[in-house]
PDB file of C-alpha atoms in Angstrom:
ATOM      1  CA  MET Z  46      10.134  11.788  -7.434  1.00  0.00           C
ATOM      2  CA  LYS Z  47      10.081   9.717  -4.245  1.00  0.00           C
ATOM      3  CA  ASP Z  48      10.325  11.347  -0.871  1.00  0.00           C
ATOM      4  CA  ASP Z  49      12.934  10.332   1.700  1.00  0.00           C
ATOM      5  CA  ALA Z  50      10.449   8.286   3.769  1.00  0.00           C
ATOM      6  CA  LEU Z  51       9.700   6.003   0.813  1.00  0.00           C
ATOM      7  CA  VAL Z  52      13.357   5.568  -0.020  1.00  0.00           C
ATOM      8  CA  ALA Z  53      14.165   4.743   3.621  1.00  0.00           C
ATOM      9  CA  CYS Z  54      11.582   1.919   3.612  1.00  0.00           C
ATOM     10  CA  GLU Z  55      12.523   0.382   0.276  1.00  0.00           C
ATOM     11  CA  ASN Z  56      13.689  -3.206   0.313  1.00  0.00           C
ATOM     12  CA  ARG Z  57      14.107  -3.451   4.091  1.00  0.00           C
ATOM     13  CA  GLU Z  58      15.296  -6.949   4.838  1.00  0.00           C
ATOM     14  CA  ASN Z  59      13.988  -7.163   8.417  1.00  0.00           C
ATOM     15  CA  ALA Z  60      10.579  -5.561   7.887  1.00  0.00           C
ATOM     16  CA  ALA Z  61       7.495  -7.219   9.364  1.00  0.00           C
ATOM     17  CA  ILE Z  62       5.649  -7.023   6.035  1.00  0.00           C
ATOM     18  CA  THR Z  63       6.584  -6.294   2.443  1.00  0.00           C
ATOM     19  CA  VAL Z  64       4.358  -3.816   0.637  1.00  0.00           C
ATOM     20  CA  TYR Z  65       4.189  -3.830  -3.170  1.00  0.00           C
ATOM     21  CA  TYR Z  66       3.058  -0.475  -4.545  1.00  0.00           C
ATOM     22  CA  ASP Z  67       2.915   1.312  -7.883  1.00  0.00           C
ATOM     23  CA  GLY Z  68       5.504   4.055  -7.583  1.00  0.00           C
ATOM     24  CA  ALA Z  69       4.474   5.427 -10.986  1.00  0.00           C
ATOM     25  CA  CYS Z  70       1.092   6.355  -9.486  1.00  0.00           C
ATOM     26  CA  PRO Z  71       1.317   9.707  -7.652  1.00  0.00           C
ATOM     27  CA  LEU Z  72      -1.710   8.865  -5.516  1.00  0.00           C
ATOM     28  CA  CYS Z  73      -0.150   5.546  -4.469  1.00  0.00           C
ATOM     29  CA  ARG Z  74       3.194   7.248  -3.733  1.00  0.00           C
ATOM     30  CA  ALA Z  75       1.476   9.861  -1.572  1.00  0.00           C
ATOM     31  CA  GLU Z  76      -0.411   7.258   0.434  1.00  0.00           C
ATOM     32  CA  LEU Z  77       2.609   5.004   0.955  1.00  0.00           C
ATOM     33  CA  SER Z  78       4.707   8.030   1.836  1.00  0.00           C
ATOM     34  CA  HIS Z  79       2.227   8.816   4.615  1.00  0.00           C
ATOM     35  CA  TYR Z  80       2.529   5.301   6.030  1.00  0.00           C
ATOM     36  CA  ALA Z  81       6.329   5.328   5.627  1.00  0.00           C
ATOM     37  CA  ARG Z  82       6.691   8.590   7.583  1.00  0.00           C
ATOM     38  CA  ARG Z  83       4.721   7.056  10.471  1.00  0.00           C
ATOM     39  CA  ASP Z  84       6.716   3.805  10.382  1.00  0.00           C
ATOM     40  CA  ARG Z  85       9.343   4.724  12.967  1.00  0.00           C
ATOM     41  CA  GLU Z  86       9.944   1.080  13.939  1.00  0.00           C
ATOM     42  CA  GLY Z  87      10.858  -0.150  10.462  1.00  0.00           C
ATOM     43  CA  ARG Z  88       7.883  -2.484  10.133  1.00  0.00           C
ATOM     44  CA  LEU Z  89       7.269  -1.796   6.418  1.00  0.00           C
ATOM     45  CA  GLY Z  90       9.459  -2.949   3.584  1.00  0.00           C
ATOM     46  CA  LEU Z  91       8.434  -1.230   0.359  1.00  0.00           C
ATOM     47  CA  VAL Z  92       8.890  -2.502  -3.174  1.00  0.00           C
ATOM     48  CA  ASP Z  93       8.091  -0.134  -6.030  1.00  0.00           C
ATOM     49  CA  VAL Z  94       6.636  -2.473  -8.646  1.00  0.00           C
ATOM     50  CA  SER Z  95       6.945   0.174 -11.369  1.00  0.00           C
ATOM     51  CA  GLN Z  96      10.738  -0.180 -11.284  1.00  0.00           C
ATOM     52  CA  GLU Z  97      12.393  -2.472 -13.816  1.00  0.00           C
ATOM     53  CA  GLY Z  98      13.496  -5.668 -12.095  1.00  0.00           C
ATOM     54  CA  ALA Z  99      11.399  -5.133  -8.961  1.00  0.00           C
ATOM     55  CA  ASN Z 100      11.741  -8.132  -6.653  1.00  0.00           C
ATOM     56  CA  LEU Z 101       8.270  -9.702  -6.740  1.00  0.00           C
ATOM     57  CA  PRO Z 102       7.181 -12.843  -4.919  1.00  0.00           C
ATOM     58  CA  GLU Z 103       6.354 -15.975  -6.844  1.00  0.00           C
ATOM     59  CA  GLY Z 104       2.881 -15.770  -8.352  1.00  0.00           C
ATOM     60  CA  LEU Z 105       2.770 -11.960  -8.589  1.00  0.00           C
ATOM     61  CA  GLY Z 106       3.489 -10.463 -11.990  1.00  0.00           C
ATOM     62  CA  PRO Z 107       4.387  -6.808 -12.611  1.00  0.00           C
ATOM     63  CA  GLU Z 108       1.077  -5.873 -14.259  1.00  0.00           C
ATOM     64  CA  GLU Z 109      -0.986  -7.531 -11.521  1.00  0.00           C
ATOM     65  CA  ALA Z 110       1.171  -5.798  -8.899  1.00  0.00           C
ATOM     66  CA  LYS Z 111       0.561  -2.395 -10.522  1.00  0.00           C
ATOM     67  CA  ALA Z 112      -3.171  -2.971 -10.838  1.00  0.00           C
ATOM     68  CA  ARG Z 113      -3.875  -3.923  -7.219  1.00  0.00           C
ATOM     69  CA  PHE Z 114      -2.267  -3.299  -3.817  1.00  0.00           C
ATOM     70  CA  HIS Z 115      -0.377  -6.332  -2.410  1.00  0.00           C
ATOM     71  CA  VAL Z 116       1.343  -7.211   0.864  1.00  0.00           C
ATOM     72  CA  LEU Z 117       3.468 -10.204   1.832  1.00  0.00           C
ATOM     73  CA  THR Z 118       2.735 -11.076   5.473  1.00  0.00           C
ATOM     74  CA  PRO Z 119       5.190 -12.445   8.047  1.00  0.00           C
ATOM     75  CA  ASP Z 120       3.864 -15.960   7.431  1.00  0.00           C
ATOM     76  CA  ALA Z 121       4.635 -15.604   3.678  1.00  0.00           C
ATOM     77  CA  GLN Z 122       0.993 -15.142   2.652  1.00  0.00           C
ATOM     78  CA  LEU Z 123       0.408 -12.767  -0.250  1.00  0.00           C
ATOM     79  CA  THR Z 124      -2.682 -10.646   0.379  1.00  0.00           C
ATOM     80  CA  SER Z 125      -4.226  -7.948  -1.760  1.00  0.00           C
ATOM     81  CA  GLY Z 126      -6.875  -5.255  -1.716  1.00  0.00           C
ATOM     82  CA  ALA Z 127      -8.576  -4.393   1.561  1.00  0.00           C
ATOM     83  CA  ALA Z 128      -6.893  -7.286   3.377  1.00  0.00           C
ATOM     84  CA  ALA Z 129      -3.494  -5.884   2.338  1.00  0.00           C
ATOM     85  CA  PHE Z 130      -4.415  -2.436   3.636  1.00  0.00           C
ATOM     86  CA  ALA Z 131      -5.501  -4.002   6.936  1.00  0.00           C
ATOM     87  CA  GLU Z 132      -2.043  -5.609   7.199  1.00  0.00           C
ATOM     88  CA  VAL Z 133      -0.397  -2.212   6.710  1.00  0.00           C
ATOM     89  CA  TRP Z 134      -2.706  -0.629   9.292  1.00  0.00           C
ATOM     90  CA  ARG Z 135      -1.694  -3.315  11.830  1.00  0.00           C
ATOM     91  CA  GLN Z 136       1.915  -2.198  11.507  1.00  0.00           C
ATOM     92  CA  VAL Z 137       1.672   1.593  11.344  1.00  0.00           C
ATOM     93  CA  PRO Z 138       1.231   3.771  14.430  1.00  0.00           C
ATOM     94  CA  GLY Z 139      -1.905   5.856  14.215  1.00  0.00           C
ATOM     95  CA  TRP Z 140      -3.676   3.305  12.003  1.00  0.00           C
ATOM     96  CA  LYS Z 141      -4.094   0.380  14.383  1.00  0.00           C
ATOM     97  CA  TRP Z 142      -7.661   1.549  15.058  1.00  0.00           C
ATOM     98  CA  ALA Z 143      -8.469   0.933  11.361  1.00  0.00           C
ATOM     99  CA  ALA Z 144      -6.978  -2.570  11.603  1.00  0.00           C
ATOM    100  CA  ARG Z 145      -9.235  -3.267  14.599  1.00  0.00           C
ATOM    101  CA  VAL Z 146     -12.278  -2.039  12.670  1.00  0.00           C
ATOM    102  CA  ALA Z 147     -11.302  -4.241   9.709  1.00  0.00           C
ATOM    103  CA  ARG Z 148     -11.346  -7.295  12.026  1.00  0.00           C
ATOM    104  CA  VAL Z 149     -15.017  -6.750  12.926  1.00  0.00           C
ATOM    105  CA  PRO Z 150     -17.015  -9.482  11.193  1.00  0.00           C
ATOM    106  CA  GLY Z 151     -18.408  -8.265   7.889  1.00  0.00           C
ATOM    107  CA  VAL Z 152     -16.277  -5.125   7.650  1.00  0.00           C
ATOM    108  CA  LEU Z 153     -13.442  -6.479   5.485  1.00  0.00           C
ATOM    109  CA  PRO Z 154     -15.802  -7.605   2.676  1.00  0.00           C
ATOM    110  CA  VAL Z 155     -17.365  -4.128   2.649  1.00  0.00           C
ATOM    111  CA  LEU Z 156     -13.905  -2.535   2.514  1.00  0.00           C
ATOM    112  CA  GLU Z 157     -13.002  -4.865  -0.366  1.00  0.00           C
ATOM    113  CA  LEU Z 158     -16.098  -3.775  -2.303  1.00  0.00           C
ATOM    114  CA  ALA Z 159     -15.156  -0.149  -1.699  1.00  0.00           C
ATOM    115  CA  TYR Z 160     -11.591  -0.840  -2.861  1.00  0.00           C
ATOM    116  CA  ARG Z 161     -12.815  -2.514  -6.046  1.00  0.00           C
ATOM    117  CA  GLY Z 162     -15.024   0.513  -6.687  1.00  0.00           C
ATOM    118  CA  PHE Z 163     -12.021   2.783  -6.161  1.00  0.00           C
ATOM    119  CA  LEU Z 164      -9.971   0.758  -8.657  1.00  0.00           C
ATOM    120  CA  LYS Z 165     -12.570   1.521 -11.336  1.00  0.00           C
ATOM    121  CA  ILE Z 166     -12.203   5.274 -10.821  1.00  0.00           C
ATOM    122  CA  ARG Z 167      -8.495   5.247  -9.953  1.00  0.00           C
ATOM    123  CA  PRO Z 168      -7.394   6.714 -13.319  1.00  0.00           C
ATOM    124  CA  GLN Z 169      -9.710   9.707 -12.853  1.00  0.00           C
ATOM    125  CA  MET Z 170      -8.586  10.096  -9.222  1.00  0.00           C
ATOM    126  CA  VAL Z 171      -4.937  10.087 -10.296  1.00  0.00           C
ATOM    127  CA  GLY Z 172      -5.675  12.765 -12.904  1.00  0.00           C
ATOM    128  CA  ALA Z 173      -7.451  14.918 -10.327  1.00  0.00           C
ATOM    129  CA  PHE Z 174      -4.623  14.369  -7.836  1.00  0.00           C
ATOM    130  CA  LYS Z 175      -2.044  15.476 -10.424  1.00  0.00           C
ATOM    131  CA  ARG Z 176      -4.040  18.620 -11.213  1.00  0.00           C
ATOM    132  CA  LEU Z 177      -4.423  19.484  -7.523  1.00  0.00           C
ATOM    133  CA  SER Z 178      -0.750  18.827  -6.832  1.00  0.00           C
ATOM    134  CA  ARG Z 179       0.252  21.346  -9.480  1.00  0.00           C
ATOM    135  CA  SER Z 180      -1.870  24.089  -7.936  1.00  0.00           C
TER     136      SER Z 180
END
């Protein structure tokens, strides 16, 4: 079940960026819900790619969208992985410090490596998250 913050950010037409997330993943929902609650200025437009008929940009298929985090920037560039997270951090109050860190030369490639490592263990993390959420 989605919380109200996620629903409020879905498919915003005037958002600064469009965020494509896997709403079927409880870990992804929790993280995006955190960002959505902080987004008081309406900068994030969220698209749940797990929903049938989700409006995806050209070149991004549903399976690819579920497998990796994507953001469409104001200049219509589709970014993914650590670069996509950095775009979200630029928009969300309380996370701009992380966006500044990501701009330091050499940091974004390290964050991308960490993200790729996370993707390999994501199924186990989701399982652990589900078990902890039930407690």
